[in-house]
Amino acid sequence: MDLDVAVVGIGRVGLPLALAFADSGLRTIGIDAKEDIVAAVQDGRMPFEEPGAAEILERVQANGSLEISGSVAEAARARHIVLTLGTPSFSHIEIDVSQIRSVLDDLLPHLREGHCIVLRSTIAPGTTDFVAGYLEMHRGFTVGTDLFVAHVPERIAASRFFAEISTLPCIVGGVGERSGEVAAGPFAALGARVVQTTPIEAELAKIWTNILRYTMFALPNRLMMECEQYGANVFEVIDLINRDYPRGGMKLPGMTAGTCLRKDFTFSEERSPAPGMLLAVSRVNESVPLFLLDGLKRRLPGGKLRGRKIAVLGLAFKGDTDDERDSLSFKLMRLLERELALVAAHDPHSPSSTLTLAEAVADADAIVLATNHTAWKDPAVLRRIADLASDGAVLADPWNCFGQDTVFGEAEALASAVETAVPSAA
């Protein structure tokens, strides 16, 4: 074993991790089956946005601490093999472990005593023990003694990897006697405090970290819908809930999605002793695009969207990232198109965004702020939207980006109100 760490899967989770390992002095190899990703990284190009990553990539390539390959077999050159693979859920709430199993099958002929397999991606309860048992069955190893298996869940927020990798507690759930101790080695080199636990507790901690956030965001989204039902202002109600009240804490509404929050509840729901509860949470968050569509219909003359231009601003699932995975913006656009609306989209971060802000908003009958990018929070942007859009254009801002404390409003009126409140904005 001539390397310290192999990271199998160098997407948004794996590549920053591989860079961090290499930058900490560990001899690292990053592996991916996607030729375009391998080629980009070998050429010194980041295939996605991650603050600080480009500089680190340049540094580790210059000092030779990071290799890149498309062959899973190359992972066996490293003692620690970290799997950061896709862990999707089938549509009928069944966990899909095919990617993990496929990589394990590729690794089986190459594994030797002393290897440590680390599962980094979100996995269903029991998956770490499944992997350990699979390796024992097919190669005869004793996990925890001569081969090591652990779950070390990734809990870092999008676009915050290098700010959080050394500060967030590193949970390590090892199988058998020594797996936790061995698996912690490369992660301790990153400076994080290691917390040892069991595999099942590590799995549940990761899953329920995301479920907690998904549920916390569903509550204000449900409240937003109820406020629309009764003609109340959701931002005023949330302020009343939270203001100077020690048991407040209600979040603000918005389009809650992303590849983790949108699917990870299914890892619990698959074998839930209380089936349906988390499906209801999901249904609330998934209903926000339809809520916005219906709100536009109620406010536009004639109550129809057919032939009307609707600008959707923001394609990423989260503000200030280029990550479009499981973004609800695309669901919103599909729903609008089914109403025969003419949809135009713009995102300042997204590589798939082909229109400028001016092109998307020009003569629009309605504008939806689908992602809470910082770029939208400039009053000058609101004024530009109002000037470019059609007279009487409706603005839907569930994030309250412009601070006008209304989900739906008339763009010109909102822009004028901002200019009145902040004269310098004009």
Short mmCIF file of C-alpha atoms in Angstrom, two decimals:
data_model
loop_
_atom_site.label_atom_id
_atom_site.label_comp_id
_atom_site.label_asym_id
_atom_site.label_seq_id
_atom_site.Cartn_x
_atom_site.Cartn_y
_atom_site.Cartn_z
CA MET A 1 0.00 0.00 0.00
CA ASP A 2 1.86 3.05 -1.26
CA LEU A 3 -0.93 5.57 -0.55
CA ASP A 4 -2.69 6.71 2.62
CA VAL A 5 -6.24 7.41 1.40
CA ALA A 6 -8.37 6.63 -1.63
CA VAL A 7 -11.63 8.50 -2.18
CA VAL A 8 -13.96 6.60 -4.50
CA GLY A 9 -16.41 9.06 -5.99
CA ILE A 10 -15.05 12.59 -6.44
CA GLY A 11 -18.26 14.53 -6.76
CA ARG A 12 -19.40 17.35 -4.49
CA VAL A 13 -18.71 15.30 -1.35
CA GLY A 14 -15.70 13.27 -2.40
CA LEU A 15 -13.54 15.75 -4.28
CA PRO A 16 -13.31 18.37 -1.50
CA LEU A 17 -12.56 15.53 0.93
CA ALA A 18 -9.78 14.20 -1.30
CA LEU A 19 -8.35 17.72 -1.59
CA ALA A 20 -8.44 18.14 2.19
CA PHE A 21 -6.66 14.83 2.77
CA ALA A 22 -3.99 15.67 0.20
CA ASP A 23 -3.55 19.18 1.56
CA SER A 24 -3.01 17.77 5.05
CA GLY A 25 -0.05 15.75 3.81
CA LEU A 26 -1.75 12.39 3.20
CA ARG A 27 -0.86 10.62 -0.04
CA THR A 28 -4.27 10.56 -1.71
CA ILE A 29 -5.95 9.22 -4.83
CA GLY A 30 -9.36 10.31 -6.07
CA ILE A 31 -11.32 7.87 -8.23
CA ASP A 32 -14.43 8.35 -10.33
CA ALA A 33 -16.13 6.43 -13.13
CA LYS A 34 -17.17 9.65 -14.88
CA GLU A 35 -14.53 10.44 -17.47
CA ASP A 36 -15.41 14.14 -17.65
CA ILE A 37 -14.84 14.59 -13.91
CA VAL A 38 -11.54 12.71 -14.02
CA ALA A 39 -10.38 14.75 -17.01
CA ALA A 40 -11.37 18.07 -15.42
CA VAL A 41 -9.53 17.41 -12.17
CA GLN A 42 -6.47 16.05 -13.96
CA ASP A 43 -6.42 19.30 -15.95
CA GLY A 44 -6.57 21.30 -12.73
CA ARG A 45 -10.19 22.41 -13.15
CA MET A 46 -12.89 22.16 -10.49
CA PRO A 47 -16.03 20.61 -12.04
CA PHE A 48 -18.27 22.59 -9.65
CA GLU A 49 -18.15 25.55 -7.27
CA GLU A 50 -16.66 25.08 -3.80
CA PRO A 51 -15.04 28.07 -2.11
CA GLY A 52 -11.29 27.56 -1.70
CA ALA A 53 -11.15 24.31 -3.68
CA ALA A 54 -9.48 25.63 -6.83
CA GLU A 55 -6.52 26.98 -4.88
CA ILE A 56 -6.07 23.73 -2.98
CA LEU A 57 -6.33 21.69 -6.17
CA GLU A 58 -3.54 23.74 -7.71
CA ARG A 59 -1.42 23.31 -4.60
CA VAL A 60 -1.80 19.54 -4.20
CA GLN A 61 -1.21 18.91 -7.88
CA ALA A 62 1.97 20.96 -7.68
CA ASN A 63 3.33 19.00 -4.71
CA GLY A 64 2.18 15.62 -6.05
CA SER A 65 0.07 14.61 -3.03
CA LEU A 66 -3.07 13.93 -5.12
CA GLU A 67 -3.52 11.42 -7.93
CA ILE A 68 -6.68 11.01 -10.01
CA SER A 69 -7.86 7.78 -11.66
CA GLY A 70 -10.89 6.19 -13.25
CA SER A 71 -10.12 2.69 -11.94
CA VAL A 72 -11.65 1.43 -8.69
CA ALA A 73 -8.89 -1.18 -8.41
CA GLU A 74 -6.43 1.67 -7.84
CA ALA A 75 -8.12 2.33 -4.50
CA ALA A 76 -6.48 -0.79 -3.06
CA ARG A 77 -3.15 1.05 -3.17
CA ALA A 78 -4.31 3.00 -0.12
CA ARG A 79 -4.88 1.64 3.38
CA HIS A 80 -8.04 3.72 3.87
CA ILE A 81 -10.69 3.50 1.14
CA VAL A 82 -13.43 6.10 1.55
CA LEU A 83 -16.62 5.55 -0.44
CA THR A 84 -18.55 8.70 -1.36
CA LEU A 85 -21.09 7.18 -3.71
CA GLY A 86 -24.64 7.93 -4.73
CA THR A 87 -27.15 6.44 -2.30
CA PRO A 88 -30.54 7.02 -3.91
CA SER A 89 -33.96 5.80 -2.91
CA PHE A 90 -36.32 4.04 -5.28
CA SER A 91 -39.64 5.80 -5.86
CA HIS A 92 -41.45 3.24 -3.72
CA ILE A 93 -39.42 4.05 -0.59
CA GLU A 94 -36.79 1.36 -0.90
CA ILE A 95 -33.09 2.07 -0.46
CA ASP A 96 -30.84 1.48 -3.46
CA VAL A 97 -27.40 0.15 -2.43
CA SER A 98 -26.40 -0.89 -5.95
CA GLN A 99 -23.57 1.64 -6.29
CA ILE A 100 -22.01 0.59 -3.00
CA ARG A 101 -22.35 -3.10 -3.86
CA SER A 102 -20.88 -2.58 -7.33
CA VAL A 103 -17.77 -0.87 -5.94
CA LEU A 104 -17.38 -3.55 -3.28
CA ASP A 105 -17.47 -6.20 -6.01
CA ASP A 106 -14.76 -4.32 -7.91
CA LEU A 107 -12.64 -4.09 -4.76
CA LEU A 108 -13.06 -7.68 -3.52
CA PRO A 109 -10.15 -9.22 -5.48
CA HIS A 110 -7.80 -6.46 -4.38
CA LEU A 111 -8.51 -6.19 -0.64
CA ARG A 112 -5.85 -7.30 1.81
CA GLU A 113 -5.47 -7.49 5.55
CA GLY A 114 -5.14 -4.02 7.04
CA HIS A 115 -7.46 -2.31 4.59
CA CYS A 116 -10.08 0.02 6.06
CA ILE A 117 -13.36 0.67 4.22
CA VAL A 118 -15.11 3.89 5.22
CA LEU A 119 -18.69 4.68 4.17
CA ARG A 120 -18.98 8.46 3.92
CA SER A 121 -22.29 8.89 2.07
CA THR A 122 -25.68 8.84 3.74
CA ILE A 123 -26.81 5.25 4.22
CA ALA A 124 -29.82 3.43 5.63
CA PRO A 125 -29.64 1.97 9.14
CA GLY A 126 -27.82 -1.36 9.02
CA THR A 127 -25.84 -0.65 5.83
CA THR A 128 -22.45 -0.53 7.59
CA ASP A 129 -23.06 -3.97 9.08
CA PHE A 130 -24.23 -5.17 5.65
CA VAL A 131 -20.95 -4.04 4.09
CA ALA A 132 -18.93 -5.71 6.85
CA GLY A 133 -20.88 -8.95 6.45
CA TYR A 134 -20.59 -8.81 2.66
CA LEU A 135 -16.82 -8.56 2.87
CA GLU A 136 -16.60 -11.36 5.42
CA MET A 137 -18.82 -13.64 3.33
CA HIS A 138 -16.97 -13.09 0.08
CA ARG A 139 -13.37 -12.85 1.30
CA GLY A 140 -13.33 -14.51 4.71
CA PHE A 141 -12.01 -11.49 6.58
CA THR A 142 -12.82 -10.86 10.23
CA VAL A 143 -13.97 -7.26 10.31
CA GLY A 144 -12.55 -5.38 13.26
CA THR A 145 -9.47 -7.58 13.43
CA ASP A 146 -7.83 -7.93 10.02
CA LEU A 147 -10.11 -5.71 7.92
CA PHE A 148 -11.83 -2.57 9.15
CA VAL A 149 -15.21 -1.07 8.26
CA ALA A 150 -16.81 2.12 9.57
CA HIS A 151 -19.38 4.78 8.81
CA VAL A 152 -17.99 8.31 9.05
CA PRO A 153 -20.96 10.44 7.94
CA GLU A 154 -20.53 13.70 6.05
CA ARG A 155 -22.58 16.55 7.56
CA ILE A 156 -21.02 19.61 5.90
CA ALA A 157 -23.23 22.27 4.31
CA ALA A 158 -22.96 23.02 0.61
CA SER A 159 -20.23 25.59 -0.15
CA ARG A 160 -18.88 25.38 3.42
CA PHE A 161 -16.61 22.35 3.16
CA PHE A 162 -13.26 23.90 4.02
CA ALA A 163 -14.82 26.06 6.74
CA GLU A 164 -16.40 23.09 8.48
CA ILE A 165 -14.24 20.01 7.81
CA SER A 166 -11.88 20.84 10.68
CA THR A 167 -14.49 22.25 13.08
CA LEU A 168 -17.51 19.93 12.98
CA PRO A 169 -17.28 16.85 15.23
CA CYS A 170 -16.28 13.81 13.16
CA ILE A 171 -18.62 10.92 14.01
CA VAL A 172 -17.03 7.48 13.59
CA GLY A 173 -19.08 4.30 13.86
CA GLY A 174 -16.80 1.27 13.53
CA VAL A 175 -17.69 -2.41 13.20
CA GLY A 176 -15.91 -4.71 15.63
CA GLU A 177 -13.09 -4.10 18.02
CA ARG A 178 -10.71 -1.72 16.21
CA SER A 179 -12.51 -0.37 13.15
CA GLY A 180 -13.43 2.93 14.76
CA GLU A 181 -9.89 3.60 15.89
CA VAL A 182 -8.40 2.78 12.49
CA ALA A 183 -11.03 4.68 10.47
CA ALA A 184 -10.52 7.83 12.55
CA GLY A 185 -6.88 8.11 11.48
CA PRO A 186 -7.09 10.15 8.27
CA PHE A 187 -9.99 12.27 9.54
CA ALA A 188 -8.09 13.20 12.69
CA ALA A 189 -5.38 14.56 10.39
CA LEU A 190 -7.90 17.15 9.20
CA GLY A 191 -8.14 18.61 12.70
CA ALA A 192 -11.68 17.58 13.55
CA ARG A 193 -12.63 16.27 16.99
CA VAL A 194 -13.41 12.56 16.63
CA VAL A 195 -16.48 11.12 18.38
CA GLN A 196 -16.54 7.32 18.49
CA THR A 197 -19.88 5.49 18.47
CA THR A 198 -21.57 2.41 17.02
CA PRO A 199 -22.33 2.04 13.29
CA ILE A 200 -26.11 2.21 13.80
CA GLU A 201 -25.85 5.34 15.92
CA ALA A 202 -23.60 7.01 13.35
CA GLU A 203 -26.10 6.13 10.60
CA LEU A 204 -29.06 7.46 12.58
CA ALA A 205 -27.21 10.63 13.57
CA LYS A 206 -26.59 11.50 9.92
CA ILE A 207 -30.08 10.63 8.72
CA TRP A 208 -31.82 12.51 11.51
CA THR A 209 -29.57 15.55 11.15
CA ASN A 210 -31.13 16.00 7.72
CA ILE A 211 -34.62 14.96 8.82
CA LEU A 212 -34.51 17.57 11.58
CA ARG A 213 -33.72 20.34 9.10
CA TYR A 214 -36.24 19.06 6.56
CA THR A 215 -38.97 19.09 9.21
CA MET A 216 -37.96 22.48 10.61
CA PHE A 217 -38.31 24.00 7.15
CA ALA A 218 -41.61 22.24 6.45
CA LEU A 219 -43.29 23.99 9.38
CA PRO A 220 -42.92 27.56 8.06
CA ASN A 221 -43.82 26.33 4.57
CA ARG A 222 -47.03 24.83 5.94
CA LEU A 223 -47.66 28.06 7.85
CA MET A 224 -47.12 30.06 4.65
CA MET A 225 -49.86 28.05 2.96
CA GLU A 226 -52.23 28.51 5.89
CA CYS A 227 -51.59 32.24 5.98
CA GLU A 228 -52.54 32.41 2.30
CA GLN A 229 -55.72 30.50 3.15
CA TYR A 230 -56.75 33.03 5.80
CA GLY A 231 -55.35 36.20 4.25
CA ALA A 232 -52.63 36.58 6.88
CA ASN A 233 -48.99 37.62 6.45
CA VAL A 234 -46.67 34.71 7.16
CA PHE A 235 -43.70 36.93 7.99
CA GLU A 236 -45.73 38.87 10.53
CA VAL A 237 -46.96 35.64 12.12
CA ILE A 238 -43.42 34.25 12.32
CA ASP A 239 -42.24 37.49 13.91
CA LEU A 240 -45.03 37.23 16.47
CA ILE A 241 -44.05 33.63 17.23
CA ASN A 242 -40.37 34.43 17.70
CA ARG A 243 -40.21 37.97 19.06
CA ASP A 244 -38.82 38.01 22.60
CA TYR A 245 -40.24 34.53 23.20
CA PRO A 246 -37.89 31.91 24.69
CA ARG A 247 -39.73 29.01 23.04
CA GLY A 248 -39.94 30.49 19.55
CA GLY A 249 -37.48 29.58 16.82
CA MET A 250 -39.75 29.28 13.76
CA LYS A 251 -37.70 29.38 10.56
CA LEU A 252 -38.60 31.35 7.43
CA PRO A 253 -40.32 29.70 4.44
CA GLY A 254 -38.69 28.85 1.14
CA MET A 255 -38.10 26.17 -1.48
CA THR A 256 -36.71 23.33 0.65
CA ALA A 257 -34.97 20.66 -1.39
CA GLY A 258 -31.52 19.43 -2.36
CA THR A 259 -30.18 15.95 -2.89
CA CYS A 260 -29.82 15.29 0.86
CA LEU A 261 -32.90 16.84 2.45
CA ARG A 262 -35.24 15.72 -0.30
CA LYS A 263 -34.36 12.02 -0.14
CA ASP A 264 -32.73 11.23 3.18
CA PHE A 265 -36.00 10.93 5.10
CA THR A 266 -36.65 7.77 3.08
CA PHE A 267 -33.73 6.05 4.82
CA SER A 268 -35.86 6.12 7.98
CA GLU A 269 -39.25 5.81 6.29
CA GLU A 270 -38.33 2.51 4.59
CA ARG A 271 -38.77 0.57 7.86
CA SER A 272 -40.51 3.19 9.97
CA PRO A 273 -42.50 2.18 13.06
CA ALA A 274 -44.58 5.31 12.39
CA PRO A 275 -45.07 5.21 8.62
CA GLY A 276 -46.32 8.32 6.90
CA MET A 277 -45.12 10.98 9.30
CA LEU A 278 -42.04 11.90 7.29
CA LEU A 279 -43.91 11.46 4.02
CA ALA A 280 -46.23 14.23 5.24
CA VAL A 281 -43.20 16.45 5.92
CA SER A 282 -41.96 15.75 2.41
CA ARG A 283 -45.36 16.48 0.92
CA VAL A 284 -45.42 19.94 2.50
CA ASN A 285 -42.02 20.90 1.09
CA GLU A 286 -42.80 19.33 -2.27
CA SER A 287 -46.02 21.38 -2.47
CA VAL A 288 -44.32 24.79 -2.36
CA PRO A 289 -43.89 25.04 -6.18
CA LEU A 290 -47.61 24.35 -6.67
CA PHE A 291 -48.45 26.84 -3.92
CA LEU A 292 -46.46 29.53 -5.74
CA LEU A 293 -48.06 28.65 -9.08
CA ASP A 294 -51.56 28.85 -7.62
CA GLY A 295 -50.71 32.13 -5.92
CA LEU A 296 -49.65 33.64 -9.24
CA LYS A 297 -52.86 32.45 -10.91
CA ARG A 298 -54.98 34.10 -8.23
CA ARG A 299 -53.19 37.42 -8.71
CA LEU A 300 -52.85 37.63 -12.48
CA PRO A 301 -55.81 38.96 -14.51
CA GLY A 302 -58.05 36.18 -15.74
CA GLY A 303 -56.58 33.64 -13.34
CA LYS A 304 -54.67 31.83 -16.08
CA LEU A 305 -51.01 31.45 -16.96
CA ARG A 306 -51.47 30.41 -20.58
CA GLY A 307 -49.27 32.52 -22.83
CA ARG A 308 -47.90 34.56 -19.93
CA LYS A 309 -44.16 34.94 -19.45
CA ILE A 310 -42.99 33.78 -16.03
CA ALA A 311 -39.38 34.42 -14.98
CA VAL A 312 -37.88 31.91 -12.56
CA LEU A 313 -34.81 33.35 -10.83
CA GLY A 314 -32.60 30.70 -9.30
CA LEU A 315 -31.97 27.11 -10.41
CA ALA A 316 -29.75 25.90 -7.56
CA PHE A 317 -31.38 24.21 -4.59
CA LYS A 318 -29.60 26.54 -2.18
CA GLY A 319 -28.44 30.13 -2.21
CA ASP A 320 -24.98 31.03 -3.52
CA THR A 321 -24.18 27.58 -4.93
CA ASP A 322 -24.25 26.10 -8.42
CA ASP A 323 -25.69 22.80 -7.15
CA GLU A 324 -28.93 22.02 -9.01
CA ARG A 325 -29.37 18.48 -7.70
CA ASP A 326 -32.99 17.91 -6.69
CA SER A 327 -33.74 21.62 -6.90
CA LEU A 328 -37.46 22.39 -6.78
CA SER A 329 -36.93 25.15 -9.35
CA PHE A 330 -37.21 22.56 -12.09
CA LYS A 331 -40.41 21.15 -10.64
CA LEU A 332 -41.82 24.68 -10.56
CA MET A 333 -40.87 25.23 -14.20
CA ARG A 334 -42.46 21.96 -15.28
CA LEU A 335 -45.68 22.86 -13.46
CA LEU A 336 -45.71 26.28 -15.10
CA GLU A 337 -45.19 24.75 -18.54
CA ARG A 338 -48.14 22.43 -17.95
CA GLU A 339 -50.21 25.61 -17.47
CA LEU A 340 -48.89 26.71 -20.91
CA ALA A 341 -46.87 29.52 -19.38
CA LEU A 342 -43.77 30.79 -21.19
CA VAL A 343 -40.96 30.09 -18.74
CA ALA A 344 -37.65 31.97 -18.73
CA ALA A 345 -34.99 31.13 -16.13
CA HIS A 346 -31.80 32.75 -14.90
CA ASP A 347 -29.24 31.85 -12.25
CA PRO A 348 -25.96 33.75 -11.76
CA HIS A 349 -24.20 30.62 -10.47
CA SER A 350 -25.65 27.84 -12.62
CA PRO A 351 -23.73 26.52 -15.63
CA SER A 352 -27.02 25.48 -17.25
CA SER A 353 -28.45 29.00 -17.11
CA THR A 354 -28.36 30.44 -20.63
CA LEU A 355 -30.32 33.68 -20.18
CA THR A 356 -29.17 36.88 -18.53
CA LEU A 357 -31.26 38.45 -15.80
CA ALA A 358 -32.47 41.07 -18.27
CA GLU A 359 -33.47 38.45 -20.86
CA ALA A 360 -35.35 36.38 -18.30
CA VAL A 361 -37.24 39.26 -16.72
CA ALA A 362 -37.94 41.44 -19.79
CA ASP A 363 -41.72 41.81 -20.24
CA ALA A 364 -42.41 39.07 -17.68
CA ASP A 365 -45.91 38.96 -16.24
CA ALA A 366 -44.61 37.35 -13.05
CA ILE A 367 -41.26 36.71 -11.41
CA VAL A 368 -40.48 33.97 -8.88
CA LEU A 369 -37.41 34.12 -6.67
CA ALA A 370 -36.88 30.37 -6.50
CA THR A 371 -33.43 30.46 -4.84
CA ASN A 372 -32.27 32.87 -2.14
CA HIS A 373 -29.03 33.98 -3.77
CA THR A 374 -27.33 36.94 -2.14
CA ALA A 375 -27.37 38.63 -5.55
CA TRP A 376 -31.14 39.12 -5.28
CA LYS A 377 -30.89 41.03 -1.98
CA ASP A 378 -29.66 44.25 -3.56
CA PRO A 379 -32.48 46.84 -3.82
CA ALA A 380 -31.06 47.82 -7.21
CA VAL A 381 -31.92 44.33 -8.48
CA LEU A 382 -35.54 44.76 -7.38
CA ARG A 383 -35.69 48.12 -9.17
CA ARG A 384 -34.25 46.54 -12.31
CA ILE A 385 -36.80 43.73 -12.16
CA ALA A 386 -39.64 46.23 -11.82
CA ASP A 387 -38.35 48.31 -14.74
CA LEU A 388 -37.86 45.33 -17.05
CA ALA A 389 -41.04 43.39 -16.28
CA SER A 390 -44.50 44.12 -17.62
CA ASP A 391 -46.70 46.73 -15.96
CA GLY A 392 -48.38 45.17 -12.95
CA ALA A 393 -46.01 42.20 -12.89
CA VAL A 394 -46.38 39.99 -9.81
CA LEU A 395 -43.30 39.13 -7.77
CA ALA A 396 -43.30 35.94 -5.68
CA ASP A 397 -40.57 36.03 -3.02
CA PRO A 398 -41.13 33.22 -0.47
CA TRP A 399 -37.61 33.82 0.89
CA ASN A 400 -38.32 37.49 1.67
CA CYS A 401 -35.07 38.35 -0.12
CA PHE A 402 -36.02 42.00 -0.51
CA GLY A 403 -37.25 42.35 3.06
CA GLN A 404 -40.74 43.39 2.06
CA ASP A 405 -42.43 40.84 4.34
CA THR A 406 -44.81 39.56 1.69
CA VAL A 407 -44.74 36.37 -0.37
CA PHE A 408 -46.65 37.90 -3.29
CA GLY A 409 -46.53 41.52 -4.31
CA GLU A 410 -46.60 43.85 -7.28
CA ALA A 411 -43.00 44.39 -8.43
CA GLU A 412 -43.25 48.15 -8.99
CA ALA A 413 -44.93 48.75 -5.65
CA LEU A 414 -42.30 46.68 -3.84
CA ALA A 415 -39.46 48.52 -5.58
CA SER A 416 -40.96 51.90 -4.71
CA ALA A 417 -41.39 50.83 -1.09
CA VAL A 418 -37.73 49.84 -0.90
CA GLU A 419 -36.66 53.17 -2.35
CA THR A 420 -38.82 55.02 0.13
CA ALA A 421 -37.35 53.03 3.05
CA VAL A 422 -33.76 53.27 1.74
CA PRO A 423 -33.43 56.43 -0.43
CA SER A 424 -29.82 55.61 -1.37
CA ALA A 425 -31.00 52.45 -3.15
CA ALA A 426 -32.26 54.56 -6.04
#
